[in-house]
Coordinates of C-alpha atoms in Angstrom, one line a residue:
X1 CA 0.1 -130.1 75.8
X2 CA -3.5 -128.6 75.1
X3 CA -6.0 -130.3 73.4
X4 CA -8.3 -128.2 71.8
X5 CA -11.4 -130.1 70.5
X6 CA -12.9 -127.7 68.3
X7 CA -15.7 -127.8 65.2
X8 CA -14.6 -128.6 62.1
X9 CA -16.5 -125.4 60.0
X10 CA -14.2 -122.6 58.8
X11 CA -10.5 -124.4 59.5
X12 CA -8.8 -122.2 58.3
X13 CA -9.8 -119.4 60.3
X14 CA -9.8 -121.5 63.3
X15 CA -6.3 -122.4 63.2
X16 CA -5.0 -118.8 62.4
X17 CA -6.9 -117.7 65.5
X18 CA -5.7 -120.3 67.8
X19 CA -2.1 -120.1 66.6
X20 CA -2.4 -116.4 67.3
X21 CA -3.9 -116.7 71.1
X22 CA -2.8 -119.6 72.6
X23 CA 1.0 -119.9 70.7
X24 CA 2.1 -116.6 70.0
X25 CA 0.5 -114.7 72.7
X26 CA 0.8 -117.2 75.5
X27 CA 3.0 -119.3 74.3
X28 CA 1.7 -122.8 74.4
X29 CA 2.1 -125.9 73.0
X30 CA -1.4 -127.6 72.2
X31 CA -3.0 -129.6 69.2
X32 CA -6.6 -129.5 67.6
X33 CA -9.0 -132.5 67.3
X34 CA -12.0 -131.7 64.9
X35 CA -16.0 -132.9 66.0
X36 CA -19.1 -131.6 66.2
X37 CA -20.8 -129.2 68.5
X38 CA -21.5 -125.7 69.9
X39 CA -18.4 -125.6 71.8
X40 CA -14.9 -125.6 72.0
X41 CA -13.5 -127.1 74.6
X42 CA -9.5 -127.2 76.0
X43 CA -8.5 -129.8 77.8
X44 CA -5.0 -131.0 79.0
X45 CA -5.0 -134.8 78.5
X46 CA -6.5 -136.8 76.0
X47 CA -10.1 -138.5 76.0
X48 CA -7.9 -141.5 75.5
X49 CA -7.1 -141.2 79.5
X50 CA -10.8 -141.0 80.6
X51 CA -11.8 -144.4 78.3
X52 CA -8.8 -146.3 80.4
X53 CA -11.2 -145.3 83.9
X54 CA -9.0 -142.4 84.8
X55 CA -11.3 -139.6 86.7
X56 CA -12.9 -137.0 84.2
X57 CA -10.8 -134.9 82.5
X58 CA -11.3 -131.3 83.3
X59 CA -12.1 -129.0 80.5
X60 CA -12.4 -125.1 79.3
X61 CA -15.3 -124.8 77.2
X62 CA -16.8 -121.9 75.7
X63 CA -19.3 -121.4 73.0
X64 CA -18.8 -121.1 69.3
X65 CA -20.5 -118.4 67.4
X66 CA -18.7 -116.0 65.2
X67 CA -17.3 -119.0 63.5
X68 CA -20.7 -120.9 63.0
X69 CA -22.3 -118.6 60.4
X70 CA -23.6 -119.7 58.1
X71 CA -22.2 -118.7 54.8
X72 CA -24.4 -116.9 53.3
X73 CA -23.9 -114.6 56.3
X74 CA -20.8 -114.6 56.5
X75 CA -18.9 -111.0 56.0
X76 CA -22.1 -109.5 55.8
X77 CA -23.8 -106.8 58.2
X78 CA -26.2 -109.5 59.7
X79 CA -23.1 -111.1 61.2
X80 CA -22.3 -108.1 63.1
X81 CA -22.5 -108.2 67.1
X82 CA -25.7 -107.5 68.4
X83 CA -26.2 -103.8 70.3
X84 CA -26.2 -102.8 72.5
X85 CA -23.5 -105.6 74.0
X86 CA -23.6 -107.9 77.0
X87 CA -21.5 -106.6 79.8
X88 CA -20.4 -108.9 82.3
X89 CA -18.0 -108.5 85.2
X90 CA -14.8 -111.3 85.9
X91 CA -13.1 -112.7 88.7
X92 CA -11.8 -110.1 91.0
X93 CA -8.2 -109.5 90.8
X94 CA -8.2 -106.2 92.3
X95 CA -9.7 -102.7 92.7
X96 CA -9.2 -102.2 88.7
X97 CA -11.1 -104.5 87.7
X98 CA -13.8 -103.3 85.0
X99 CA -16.5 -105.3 83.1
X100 CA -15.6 -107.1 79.8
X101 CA -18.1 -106.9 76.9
X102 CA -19.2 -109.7 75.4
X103 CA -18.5 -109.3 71.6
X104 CA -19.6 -113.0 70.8
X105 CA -20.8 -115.1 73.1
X106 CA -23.6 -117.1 75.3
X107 CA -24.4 -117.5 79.2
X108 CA -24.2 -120.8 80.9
X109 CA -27.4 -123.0 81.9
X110 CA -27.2 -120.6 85.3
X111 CA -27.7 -117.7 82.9
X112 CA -24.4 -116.2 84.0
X113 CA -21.0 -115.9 81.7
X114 CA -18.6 -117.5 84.1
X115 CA -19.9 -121.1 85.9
X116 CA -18.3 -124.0 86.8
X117 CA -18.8 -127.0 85.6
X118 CA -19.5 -130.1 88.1
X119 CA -20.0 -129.8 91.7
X120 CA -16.9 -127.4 93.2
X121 CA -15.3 -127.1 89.8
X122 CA -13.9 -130.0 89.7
X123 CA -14.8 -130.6 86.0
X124 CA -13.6 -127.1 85.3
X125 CA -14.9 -123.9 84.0
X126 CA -17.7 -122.9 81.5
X127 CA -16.5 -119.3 79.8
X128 CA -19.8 -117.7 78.0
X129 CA -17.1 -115.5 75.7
X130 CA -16.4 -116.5 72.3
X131 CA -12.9 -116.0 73.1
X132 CA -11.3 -117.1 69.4
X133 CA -14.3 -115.6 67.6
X134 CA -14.3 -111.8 68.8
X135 CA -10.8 -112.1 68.7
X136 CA -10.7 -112.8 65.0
X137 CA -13.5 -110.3 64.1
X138 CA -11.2 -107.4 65.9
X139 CA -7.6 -108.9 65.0
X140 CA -8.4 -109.2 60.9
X141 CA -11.1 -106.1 61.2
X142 CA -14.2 -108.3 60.5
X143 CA -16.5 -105.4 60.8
X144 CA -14.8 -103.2 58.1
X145 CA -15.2 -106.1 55.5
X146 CA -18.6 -106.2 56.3
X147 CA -19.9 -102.7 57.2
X148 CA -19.0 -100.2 53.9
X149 CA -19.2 -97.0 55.2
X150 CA -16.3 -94.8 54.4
X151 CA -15.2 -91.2 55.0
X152 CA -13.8 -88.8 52.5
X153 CA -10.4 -90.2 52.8
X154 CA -12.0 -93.8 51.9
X155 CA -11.3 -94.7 55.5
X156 CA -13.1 -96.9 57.7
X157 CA -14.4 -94.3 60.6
X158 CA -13.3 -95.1 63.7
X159 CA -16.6 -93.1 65.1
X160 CA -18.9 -96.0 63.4
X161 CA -16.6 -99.1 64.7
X162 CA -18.1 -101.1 67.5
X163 CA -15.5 -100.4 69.9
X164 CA -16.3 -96.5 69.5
X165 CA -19.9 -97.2 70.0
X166 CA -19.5 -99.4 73.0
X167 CA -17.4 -97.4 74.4
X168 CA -13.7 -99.6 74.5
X169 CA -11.3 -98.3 72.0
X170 CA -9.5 -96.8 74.7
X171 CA -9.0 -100.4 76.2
X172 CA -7.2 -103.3 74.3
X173 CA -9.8 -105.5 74.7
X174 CA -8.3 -108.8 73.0
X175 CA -5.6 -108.4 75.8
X176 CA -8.4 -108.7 78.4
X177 CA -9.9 -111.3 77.0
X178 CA -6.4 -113.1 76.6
X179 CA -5.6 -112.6 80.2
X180 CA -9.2 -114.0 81.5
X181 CA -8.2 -117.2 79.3
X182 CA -4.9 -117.5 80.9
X183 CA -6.0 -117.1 84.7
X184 CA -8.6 -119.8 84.2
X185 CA -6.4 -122.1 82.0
X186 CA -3.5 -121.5 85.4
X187 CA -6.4 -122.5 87.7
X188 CA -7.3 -125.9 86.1
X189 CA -3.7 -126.7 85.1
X190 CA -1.0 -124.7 87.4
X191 CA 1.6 -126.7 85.6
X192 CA 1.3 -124.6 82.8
X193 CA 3.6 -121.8 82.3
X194 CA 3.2 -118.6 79.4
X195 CA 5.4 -117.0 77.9
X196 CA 7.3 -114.2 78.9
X197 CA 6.6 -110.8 77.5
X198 CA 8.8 -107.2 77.1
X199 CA 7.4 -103.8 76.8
X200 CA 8.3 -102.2 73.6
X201 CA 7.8 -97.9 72.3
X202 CA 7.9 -97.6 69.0
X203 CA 8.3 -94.0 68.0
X204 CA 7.6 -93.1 64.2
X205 CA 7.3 -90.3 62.0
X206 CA 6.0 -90.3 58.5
X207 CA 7.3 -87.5 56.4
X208 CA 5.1 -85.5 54.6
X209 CA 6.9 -82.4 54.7
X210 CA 10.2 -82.9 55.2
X211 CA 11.0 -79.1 54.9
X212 CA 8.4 -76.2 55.1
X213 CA 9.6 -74.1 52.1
X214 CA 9.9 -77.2 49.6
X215 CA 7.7 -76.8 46.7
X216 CA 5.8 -73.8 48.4
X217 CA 6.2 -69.7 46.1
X218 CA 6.6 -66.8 48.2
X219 CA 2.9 -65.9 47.6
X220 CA 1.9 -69.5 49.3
X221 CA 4.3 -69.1 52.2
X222 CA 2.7 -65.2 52.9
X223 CA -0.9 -67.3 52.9
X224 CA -0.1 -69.5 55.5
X225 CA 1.6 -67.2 57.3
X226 CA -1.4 -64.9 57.2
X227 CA -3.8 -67.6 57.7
X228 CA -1.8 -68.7 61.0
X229 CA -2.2 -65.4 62.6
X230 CA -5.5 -64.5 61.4
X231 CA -7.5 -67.3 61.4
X232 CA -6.0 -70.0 63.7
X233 CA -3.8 -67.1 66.0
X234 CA -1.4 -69.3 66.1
X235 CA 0.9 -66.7 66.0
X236 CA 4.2 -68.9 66.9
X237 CA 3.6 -70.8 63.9
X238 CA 3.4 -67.3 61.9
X239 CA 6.5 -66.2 63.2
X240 CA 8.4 -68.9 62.5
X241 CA 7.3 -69.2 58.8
X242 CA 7.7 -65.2 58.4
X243 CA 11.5 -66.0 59.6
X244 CA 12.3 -68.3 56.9
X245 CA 10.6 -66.3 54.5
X246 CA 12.6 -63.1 55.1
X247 CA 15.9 -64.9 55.7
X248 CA 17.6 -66.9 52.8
X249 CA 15.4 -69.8 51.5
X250 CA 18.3 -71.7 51.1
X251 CA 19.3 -71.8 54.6
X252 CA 17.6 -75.3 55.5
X253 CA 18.5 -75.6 59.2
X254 CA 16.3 -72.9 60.8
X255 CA 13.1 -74.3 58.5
X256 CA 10.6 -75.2 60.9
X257 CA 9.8 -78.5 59.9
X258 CA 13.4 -79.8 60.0
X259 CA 13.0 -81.3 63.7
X260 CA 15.0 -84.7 62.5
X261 CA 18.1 -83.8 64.3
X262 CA 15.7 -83.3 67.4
X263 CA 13.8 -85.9 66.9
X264 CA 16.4 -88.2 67.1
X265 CA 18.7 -86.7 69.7
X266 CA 15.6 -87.1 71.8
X267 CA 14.8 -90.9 70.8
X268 CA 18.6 -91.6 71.3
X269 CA 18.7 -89.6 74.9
X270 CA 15.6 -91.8 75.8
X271 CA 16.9 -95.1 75.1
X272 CA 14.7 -95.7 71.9
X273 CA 15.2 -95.9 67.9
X274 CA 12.6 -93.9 65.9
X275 CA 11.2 -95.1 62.2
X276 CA 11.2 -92.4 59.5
X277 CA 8.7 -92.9 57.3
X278 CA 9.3 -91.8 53.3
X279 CA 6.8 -91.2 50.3
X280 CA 8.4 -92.4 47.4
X281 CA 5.4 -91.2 44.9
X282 CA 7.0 -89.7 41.4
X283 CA 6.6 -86.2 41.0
X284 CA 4.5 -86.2 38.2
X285 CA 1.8 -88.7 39.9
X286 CA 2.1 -86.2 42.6
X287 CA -0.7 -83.9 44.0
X288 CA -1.4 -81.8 47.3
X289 CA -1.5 -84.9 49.3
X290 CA 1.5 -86.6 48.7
X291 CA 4.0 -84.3 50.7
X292 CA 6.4 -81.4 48.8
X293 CA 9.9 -83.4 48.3
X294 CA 10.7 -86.2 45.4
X295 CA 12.8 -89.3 47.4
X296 CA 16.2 -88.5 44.4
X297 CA 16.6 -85.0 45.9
X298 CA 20.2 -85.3 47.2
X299 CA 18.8 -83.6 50.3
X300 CA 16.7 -85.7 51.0
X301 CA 18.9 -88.8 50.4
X302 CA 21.4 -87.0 52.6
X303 CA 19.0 -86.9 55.1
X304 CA 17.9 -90.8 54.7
X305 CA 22.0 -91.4 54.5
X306 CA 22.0 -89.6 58.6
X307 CA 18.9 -91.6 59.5
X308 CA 20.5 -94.7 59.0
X309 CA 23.8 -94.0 60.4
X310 CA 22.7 -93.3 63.2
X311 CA 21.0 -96.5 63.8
X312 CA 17.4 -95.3 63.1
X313 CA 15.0 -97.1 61.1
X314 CA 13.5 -95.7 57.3
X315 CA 10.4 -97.3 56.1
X316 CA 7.5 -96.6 53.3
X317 CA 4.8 -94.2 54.0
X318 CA 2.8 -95.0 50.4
X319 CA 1.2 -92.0 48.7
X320 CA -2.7 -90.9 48.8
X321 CA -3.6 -92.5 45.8
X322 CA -2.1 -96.2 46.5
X323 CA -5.0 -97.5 48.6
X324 CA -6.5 -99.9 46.4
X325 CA -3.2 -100.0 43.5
X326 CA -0.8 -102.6 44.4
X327 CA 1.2 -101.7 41.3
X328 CA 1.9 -98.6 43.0
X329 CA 2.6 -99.5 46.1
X330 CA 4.8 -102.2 44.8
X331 CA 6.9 -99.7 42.7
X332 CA 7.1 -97.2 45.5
X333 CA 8.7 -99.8 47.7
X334 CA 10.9 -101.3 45.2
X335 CA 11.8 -97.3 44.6
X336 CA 12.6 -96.9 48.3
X337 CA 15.0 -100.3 48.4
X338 CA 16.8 -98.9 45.3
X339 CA 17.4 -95.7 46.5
X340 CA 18.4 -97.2 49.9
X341 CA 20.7 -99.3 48.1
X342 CA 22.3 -96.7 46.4
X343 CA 23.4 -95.1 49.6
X344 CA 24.4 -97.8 51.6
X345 CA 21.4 -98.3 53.3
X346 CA 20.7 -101.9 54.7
X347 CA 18.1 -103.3 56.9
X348 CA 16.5 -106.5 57.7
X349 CA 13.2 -105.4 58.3
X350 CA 10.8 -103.0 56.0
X351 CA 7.8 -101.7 57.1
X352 CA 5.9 -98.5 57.1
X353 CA 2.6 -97.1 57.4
X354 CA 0.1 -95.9 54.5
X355 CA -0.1 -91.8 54.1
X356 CA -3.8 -90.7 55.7
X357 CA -4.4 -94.3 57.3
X358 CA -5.8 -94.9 54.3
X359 CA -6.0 -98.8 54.8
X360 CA -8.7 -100.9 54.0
X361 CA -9.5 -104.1 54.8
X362 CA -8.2 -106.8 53.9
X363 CA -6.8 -105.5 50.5
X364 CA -4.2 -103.3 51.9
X365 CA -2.6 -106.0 54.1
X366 CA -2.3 -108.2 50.7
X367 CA -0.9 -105.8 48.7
X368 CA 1.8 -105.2 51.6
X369 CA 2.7 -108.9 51.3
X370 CA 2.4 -109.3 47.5
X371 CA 5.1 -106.1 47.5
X372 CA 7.6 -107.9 49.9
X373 CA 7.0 -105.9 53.3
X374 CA 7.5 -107.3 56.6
X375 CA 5.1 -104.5 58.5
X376 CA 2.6 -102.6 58.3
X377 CA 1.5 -100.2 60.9
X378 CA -1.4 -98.3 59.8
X379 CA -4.2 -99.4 62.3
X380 CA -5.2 -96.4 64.6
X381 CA -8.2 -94.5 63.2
X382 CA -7.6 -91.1 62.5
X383 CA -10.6 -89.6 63.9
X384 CA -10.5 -91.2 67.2
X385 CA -7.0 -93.0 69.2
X386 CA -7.1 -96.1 70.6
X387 CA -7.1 -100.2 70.1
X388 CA -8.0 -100.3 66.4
X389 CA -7.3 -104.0 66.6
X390 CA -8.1 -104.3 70.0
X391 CA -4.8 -105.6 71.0
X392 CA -1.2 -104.2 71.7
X393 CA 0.4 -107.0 70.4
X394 CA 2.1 -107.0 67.1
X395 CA 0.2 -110.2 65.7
X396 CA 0.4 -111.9 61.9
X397 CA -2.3 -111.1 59.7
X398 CA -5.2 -112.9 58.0
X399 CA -6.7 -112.6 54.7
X400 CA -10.7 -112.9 55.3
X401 CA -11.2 -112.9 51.9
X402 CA -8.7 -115.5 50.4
X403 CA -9.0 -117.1 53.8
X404 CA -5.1 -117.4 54.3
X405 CA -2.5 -116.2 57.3
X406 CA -0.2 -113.8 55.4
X407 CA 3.9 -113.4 56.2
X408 CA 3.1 -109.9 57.1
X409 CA 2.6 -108.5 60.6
X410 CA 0.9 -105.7 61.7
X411 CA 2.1 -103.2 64.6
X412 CA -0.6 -101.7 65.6
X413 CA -0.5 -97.9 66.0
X414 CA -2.3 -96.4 68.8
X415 CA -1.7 -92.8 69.0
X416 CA -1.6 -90.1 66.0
X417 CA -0.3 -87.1 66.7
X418 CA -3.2 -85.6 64.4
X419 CA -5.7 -87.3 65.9
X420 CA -5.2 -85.6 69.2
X421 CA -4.6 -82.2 68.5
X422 CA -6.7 -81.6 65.2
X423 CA -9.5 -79.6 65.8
X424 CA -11.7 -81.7 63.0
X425 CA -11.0 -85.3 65.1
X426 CA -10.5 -84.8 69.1
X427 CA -9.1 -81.8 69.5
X428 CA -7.4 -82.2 72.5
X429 CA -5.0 -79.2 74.2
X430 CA -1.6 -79.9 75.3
X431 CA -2.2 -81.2 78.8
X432 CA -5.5 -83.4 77.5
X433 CA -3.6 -84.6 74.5
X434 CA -0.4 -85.3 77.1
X435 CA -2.8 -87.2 79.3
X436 CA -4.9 -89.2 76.7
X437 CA -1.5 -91.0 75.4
X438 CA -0.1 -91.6 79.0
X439 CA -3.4 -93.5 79.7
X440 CA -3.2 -95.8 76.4
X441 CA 0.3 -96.1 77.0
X442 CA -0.6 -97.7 80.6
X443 CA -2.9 -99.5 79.1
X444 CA -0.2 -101.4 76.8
X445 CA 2.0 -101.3 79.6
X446 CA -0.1 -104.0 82.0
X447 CA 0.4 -106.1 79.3
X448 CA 3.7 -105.8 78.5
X449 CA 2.7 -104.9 75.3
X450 CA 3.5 -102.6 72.6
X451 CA 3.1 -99.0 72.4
X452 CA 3.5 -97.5 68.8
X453 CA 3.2 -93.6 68.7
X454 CA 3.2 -91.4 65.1
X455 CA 4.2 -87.7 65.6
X456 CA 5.1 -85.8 62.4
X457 CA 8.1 -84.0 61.8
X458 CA 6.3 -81.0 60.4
X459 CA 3.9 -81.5 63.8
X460 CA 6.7 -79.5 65.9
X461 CA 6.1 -76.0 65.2
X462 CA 5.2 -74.7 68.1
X463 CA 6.6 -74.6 71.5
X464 CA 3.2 -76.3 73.1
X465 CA 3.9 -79.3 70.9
X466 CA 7.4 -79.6 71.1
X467 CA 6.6 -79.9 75.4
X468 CA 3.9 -82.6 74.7
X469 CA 6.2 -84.7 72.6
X470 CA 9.6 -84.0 75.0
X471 CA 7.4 -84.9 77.9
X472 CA 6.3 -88.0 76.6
X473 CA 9.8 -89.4 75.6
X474 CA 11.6 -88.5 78.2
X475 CA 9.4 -88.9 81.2
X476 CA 7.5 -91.7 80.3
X477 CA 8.2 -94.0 77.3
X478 CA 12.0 -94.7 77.2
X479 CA 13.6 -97.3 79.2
X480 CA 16.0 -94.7 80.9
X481 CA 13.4 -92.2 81.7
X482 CA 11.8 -95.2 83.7
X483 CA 14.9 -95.7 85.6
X484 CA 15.9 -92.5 86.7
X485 CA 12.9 -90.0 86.9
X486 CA 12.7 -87.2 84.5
X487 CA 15.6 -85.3 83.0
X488 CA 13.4 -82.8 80.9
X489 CA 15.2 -79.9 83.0
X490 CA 18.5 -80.9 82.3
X491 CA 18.2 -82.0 78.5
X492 CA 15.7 -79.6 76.7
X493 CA 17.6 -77.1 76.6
X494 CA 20.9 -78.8 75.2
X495 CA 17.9 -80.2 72.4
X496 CA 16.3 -77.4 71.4
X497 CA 19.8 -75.4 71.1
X498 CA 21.0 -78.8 68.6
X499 CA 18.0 -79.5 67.0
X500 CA 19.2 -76.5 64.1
X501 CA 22.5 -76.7 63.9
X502 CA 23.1 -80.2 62.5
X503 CA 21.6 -80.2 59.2
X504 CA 21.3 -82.8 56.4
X505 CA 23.2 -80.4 54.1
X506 CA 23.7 -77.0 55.5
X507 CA 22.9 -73.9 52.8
X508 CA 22.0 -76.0 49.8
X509 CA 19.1 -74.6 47.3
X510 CA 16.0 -76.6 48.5
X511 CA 14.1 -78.6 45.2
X512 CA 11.4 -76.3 43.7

């Protein structure tokens, strides 16, 4: 077992931290021993062993910094990293290998970051990261407690975080960090052995607009339709609203936003299960950004009722206005159960994802867990995809503020469909867009981590999107693409031919 002698300021923190690293992520068994110092050190006997004349013992160490603020620093913008970081460059395992930056920490007497200690090594390794420090300022989103800027949404901008401005969002940089630890750890003590890891894709969708022509008047609809060909020339999109505005309104299967057949016919042909994310938010608390449907349309429970039978997941996507009101998000959830209830719907797990990433830090999280949730998985920014959390791991939280490990666990969500392709954040075309999620998905991949993806139901509308999204399930993120090439020749056209004809409730007069 691991020893980990370690200083005794902010316990709490410290224990959270090395429960997430060295037990859940790799796995081992190890205990703590409190005392003073500038270090913490691992070791795999006890000091016990070197007083009875056994050779030294041979030790990890790295320095101690994030955690030994001072308190009257603590959360604040002094306590931030210093820019622009350290950069330093690891042990070579191969031609990939790419410097690390140094979030927290300190270089060795030699003035390097990586030095051994004792003649050879013998006595082991000095590490100049602050391994358990930078990975609690990016697991429990130090900076956003600390820095209070906030777009219009109320959102943390990704553009301002340090990972953005240091240029790693696009890598999962806890992993690294995780992964140096371990390959050092296997070098003093090859007796040791991790734990093993799977892949996992998590595909969701949170629905906004379950149904284009829900709550929109004829004079709306000839708008948007106007606007698409005018202004955007998406002309595509245009046609497909004029269709359903000059055919009956009633006639809910061709409406272009109902892609939930398709959606899961695709999932389901890939090997995977995809989450379906509701707003539960009363209609009279509602406003333009809280989606077009009420959750006690019989359509809509219809829908939830298909969902579940077969074997996809429904979760919470919490309205616009719940960001800092756990009342409402605890209502809204308890209106989801009830209405899942109520149609037979049972699951073991709840989780969701708040509407707009509006998250903030670490208020939502407690709110989730005062409510009863089991997940959240809001974490991607929406102006920029990427390693919010800098890890691809889904990890228990931590409260900085009441200073506790919560029951709740985040999955962190890398990719947004709307952060891609929306000309106010990247912006990307379909081929850019296609290739920007294959690379974070390789990046979770040589961990064996988790990739979560968010694509909208009402984000298929045109042909370009529809390829981007096929593409990606079907040639690289289910486990039976992986095994047997690509199959997007032979399937797409069997999906696109079902994806209208099975409909929640064929011909029923859509709510006003």
């Amino acid at each position: 077992m691991l020893t980990i002698y370690s200083p005794p300021a902010r316990a709490a923190e410290r224990e959270y931290i090395y429960r997430v690293i060295l037990g859940e992520f790799l796995g081992l068994d190890y205990t703590i021993a409190y005392r003073d110092g500038e270090h913490v050190e691992l070791t795999l006997t006890s000091e016990a062993t070197v007083e009875r004349g056994n050779p030294p013992v041979r030790k990890l160490r790295m320095p101690d910094v994030l955690l030994q603020t001072p308190d009257y620093l603590w959360l604040t913008p002094a306590s931030l990293p210093k820019q622009p970081l350290d950069w330093f460059m690891p042990p070579a395992k191969g031609s990939e290998e790419k410097p690390l930056p140094v979030i927290f920490g300190k270089r060795g007497r030699a003035g390097r970051y990586l030095e051994t200690l004792g003649e050879e090594g013998e006595a082991g390794f000095y590490l100049g990261l602050d391994v358990f420090g930078s990975g609690l300022f990016m697991l429990t989103r130090y900076e956003e407690v600390a820095f209070r800027e906030r777009d219009r949404h109320g959102r943390f901008p990704g553009r301002r975080s340090l990972a953005c401005r240091e240029s790693f969002l696009h890598r999962p940089i806890v992993n690294e960090y995780v992964e140096l630890l371990w390959e050092l750890l296997h070098k003093l003590w090859p007796e040791l052995a991790r734990r093993k890891r799977e892949a996992s894709v998590y595909l969701s969708h949170d629905v906004d607009y379950p149904f284009y022509v829900y709550g929109r008047s004829r004079l709306r609809m000839i708008r948007d339709i106007l606007m698409d060909a005018l202004r955007r020339r998406d002309f595509e999109s245009a046609r497909k609203k004029a269709g359903i505005f000059l055919r009956s309104r009633r006639a809910l299967e061709r409406d272009p936003y109902n892609t939930f057949d398709w959606l899961m016919e695709l999932s389901e042909q890939a090997g995977l299960r995809s989450a379906f994310f509701f707003i539960t938010e009363e209609q009279r608390a509602k406003s333009g950004l809280d989606g077009n449907y009420s959750i006690d349309d019989p359509v809509i429970q219809r829908l939830l009722q298909e969902i579940h039978a077969r074997g996809h997941e429904i979760g919470l996507h919490p309205g616009y206005h719940t960001l800092l009101n756990p009342v409402r998000i605890r209502s809204q959830y308890e209106k989801l159960r009830q209405i899942a209830e109520d149609n037979g719907i049972r699951q073991e797990v709840w989780g969701g994802r708040q509407h707009y990433l509006r998250w903030r830090a670490p208020d939502t999280w407690q709110f989730w867990e005062d409510a009863g949730l089991d997940y959240d998985s809001t974490l991607s920014y929406a102006d920029r995809a990427g390693f919010r959390c800098g890890v691809c791991y889904e990890f228990p939280v931590f409260n900085l503020k009441t200073r506790r490990e919560l029951a709740l666990r985040e999955r962190p969500l890398i990719v947004m469909d709307q952060t891609i392709l929306h000309p106010e954040y990247m912006g990307l075309g379909p081929e850019q867009a296609y290739e920007t999620i294959r690379s974070l998905y390789l990046e979770c991949r040589k961990y064996n981590g988790d990739f979560t993806l968010l694509w909208h139901n009402s984000q298929l509308v045109k042909s370009s999107d529809r390829s981007v999204y096929r593409r990606l399930v079907l040639e690289l993120l289910g486990p039976n693409s992986r095994k047997g090439g690509s199959r997007e020749n032979r399937l797409s056209d069997s999906l696109e031919r079902r994806a209208g004809e099975r409909c929640v409730q064929k011909n029923h007069q859509p709510s006003p």
